[in-house]
PDB file of C-alpha atoms in Angstrom:
ATOM      1  CA  PRO Z 625       0.036  -0.008  -0.038  1.00 79.00           C
ATOM      2  CA  LYS Z 626       1.033   3.514  -0.740  1.00 84.00           C
ATOM      3  CA  THR Z 627       1.877   5.823   2.219  1.00 83.00           C
ATOM      4  CA  TYR Z 628       0.544   9.345   2.113  1.00 85.00           C
ATOM      5  CA  TYR Z 629       1.924  12.285   4.109  1.00 88.00           C
ATOM      6  CA  ARG Z 630       0.730  15.772   4.918  1.00 93.00           C
ATOM      7  CA  LEU Z 631       3.201  18.517   4.152  1.00 93.00           C
ATOM      8  CA  ILE Z 632       3.467  21.222   6.845  1.00 94.00           C
ATOM      9  CA  VAL Z 633       5.002  24.578   5.922  1.00 96.00           C
ATOM     10  CA  LYS Z 634       6.033  27.024   8.614  1.00 95.00           C
ATOM     11  CA  MET Z 635       7.150  30.521   7.637  1.00 96.00           C
ATOM     12  CA  ILE Z 636       9.148  32.624  10.020  1.00 93.00           C
ATOM     13  CA  ALA Z 637       9.879  36.284   9.200  1.00 95.00           C
ATOM     14  CA  ASP Z 638      11.188  39.214  11.126  1.00 93.00           C
ATOM     15  CA  ASP Z 639      12.344  42.738  10.397  1.00 93.00           C
ATOM     16  CA  GLY Z 640      15.591  42.510  12.339  1.00 91.00           C
ATOM     17  CA  ILE Z 641      19.214  42.395  11.244  1.00 90.00           C
ATOM     18  CA  PRO Z 642      19.606  39.969   8.280  1.00 89.00           C
ATOM     19  CA  PHE Z 643      21.774  36.900   8.794  1.00 87.00           C
ATOM     20  CA  ASN Z 644      22.682  33.853   6.715  1.00 89.00           C
ATOM     21  CA  PHE Z 645      21.567  30.710   8.584  1.00 87.00           C
ATOM     22  CA  GLU Z 646      23.891  28.265   6.787  1.00 87.00           C
ATOM     23  CA  ALA Z 647      26.946  30.560   7.176  1.00 89.00           C
ATOM     24  CA  GLY Z 648      26.024  31.172  10.843  1.00 87.00           C
ATOM     25  CA  LEU Z 649      25.743  27.421  11.398  1.00 84.00           C
ATOM     26  CA  ARG Z 650      29.236  26.804   9.960  1.00 88.00           C
ATOM     27  CA  GLN Z 651      30.801  29.645  12.008  1.00 89.00           C
ATOM     28  CA  SER Z 652      28.807  29.131  15.228  1.00 81.00           C
ATOM     29  CA  LYS Z 653      30.555  28.057  18.395  1.00 82.00           C
ATOM     30  CA  GLY Z 654      27.329  28.159  20.451  1.00 81.00           C
ATOM     31  CA  LEU Z 655      24.463  25.741  20.651  1.00 87.00           C
ATOM     32  CA  GLY Z 656      21.544  27.870  19.368  1.00 88.00           C
ATOM     33  CA  LEU Z 657      21.819  27.364  15.598  1.00 85.00           C
ATOM     34  CA  ARG Z 658      23.237  23.875  16.019  1.00 89.00           C
ATOM     35  CA  SER Z 659      20.273  22.951  18.155  1.00 92.00           C
ATOM     36  CA  ILE Z 660      17.809  24.235  15.605  1.00 89.00           C
ATOM     37  CA  HIS Z 661      19.635  22.329  12.844  1.00 90.00           C
ATOM     38  CA  SER Z 662      19.696  19.119  14.909  1.00 94.00           C
ATOM     39  CA  ARG Z 663      15.989  19.274  15.653  1.00 94.00           C
ATOM     40  CA  LEU Z 664      15.135  19.967  11.996  1.00 94.00           C
ATOM     41  CA  SER Z 665      17.269  16.995  10.960  1.00 94.00           C
ATOM     42  CA  PHE Z 666      15.558  14.782  13.544  1.00 95.00           C
ATOM     43  CA  ILE Z 667      12.134  15.378  12.061  1.00 92.00           C
ATOM     44  CA  GLN Z 668      13.565  15.260   8.511  1.00 93.00           C
ATOM     45  CA  ALA Z 669      12.575  18.824   7.874  1.00 95.00           C
ATOM     46  CA  GLN Z 670      14.060  21.184   5.237  1.00 94.00           C
ATOM     47  CA  LEU Z 671      14.889  24.769   6.043  1.00 94.00           C
ATOM     48  CA  LYS Z 672      15.139  27.298   3.236  1.00 94.00           C
ATOM     49  CA  GLN Z 673      16.086  30.902   3.696  1.00 93.00           C
ATOM     50  CA  ARG Z 674      14.631  33.380   1.283  1.00 92.00           C
ATOM     51  CA  GLU Z 675      16.488  36.517   0.381  1.00 88.00           C
ATOM     52  CA  VAL Z 676      14.594  39.632   1.360  1.00 90.00           C
ATOM     53  CA  ALA Z 677      15.382  43.340   1.297  1.00 87.00           C
ATOM     54  CA  SER Z 678      15.435  43.608   5.097  1.00 89.00           C
ATOM     55  CA  GLY Z 679      15.082  41.207   7.985  1.00 93.00           C
ATOM     56  CA  ASN Z 680      14.919  37.403   7.659  1.00 93.00           C
ATOM     57  CA  HIS Z 681      12.498  34.982   6.021  1.00 95.00           C
ATOM     58  CA  LEU Z 682      12.849  31.277   6.794  1.00 93.00           C
ATOM     59  CA  VAL Z 683      10.622  28.497   5.473  1.00 96.00           C
ATOM     60  CA  ILE Z 684      10.517  25.082   7.105  1.00 96.00           C
ATOM     61  CA  HIS Z 685       8.938  22.089   5.287  1.00 96.00           C
ATOM     62  CA  PHE Z 686       8.240  18.758   7.003  1.00 94.00           C
ATOM     63  CA  LYS Z 687       5.976  15.778   6.497  1.00 93.00           C
ATOM     64  CA  ILE Z 688       3.619  14.109   9.014  1.00 90.00           C
ATOM     65  CA  MET Z 689       1.553  10.964   8.746  1.00 82.00           C
ATOM     66  CA  PRO Z 690      -2.195  11.687   8.567  1.00 75.00           C
TER      67      PRO Z 690
END
């Protein structure tokens, strides 16, 4: 039988100081960004950062079983 999933999309935006999540993750010595990355990996989610004129815009995609 075929397995179906629901796709959940969570958008997070702010008007603060722009940052590059991937670059920050590579350079980070703290646990904040690493913890976010670890939790997203655990639920097999994908994080995409959209380029915006000001602030930050992150989109998280993950699947759940119905």
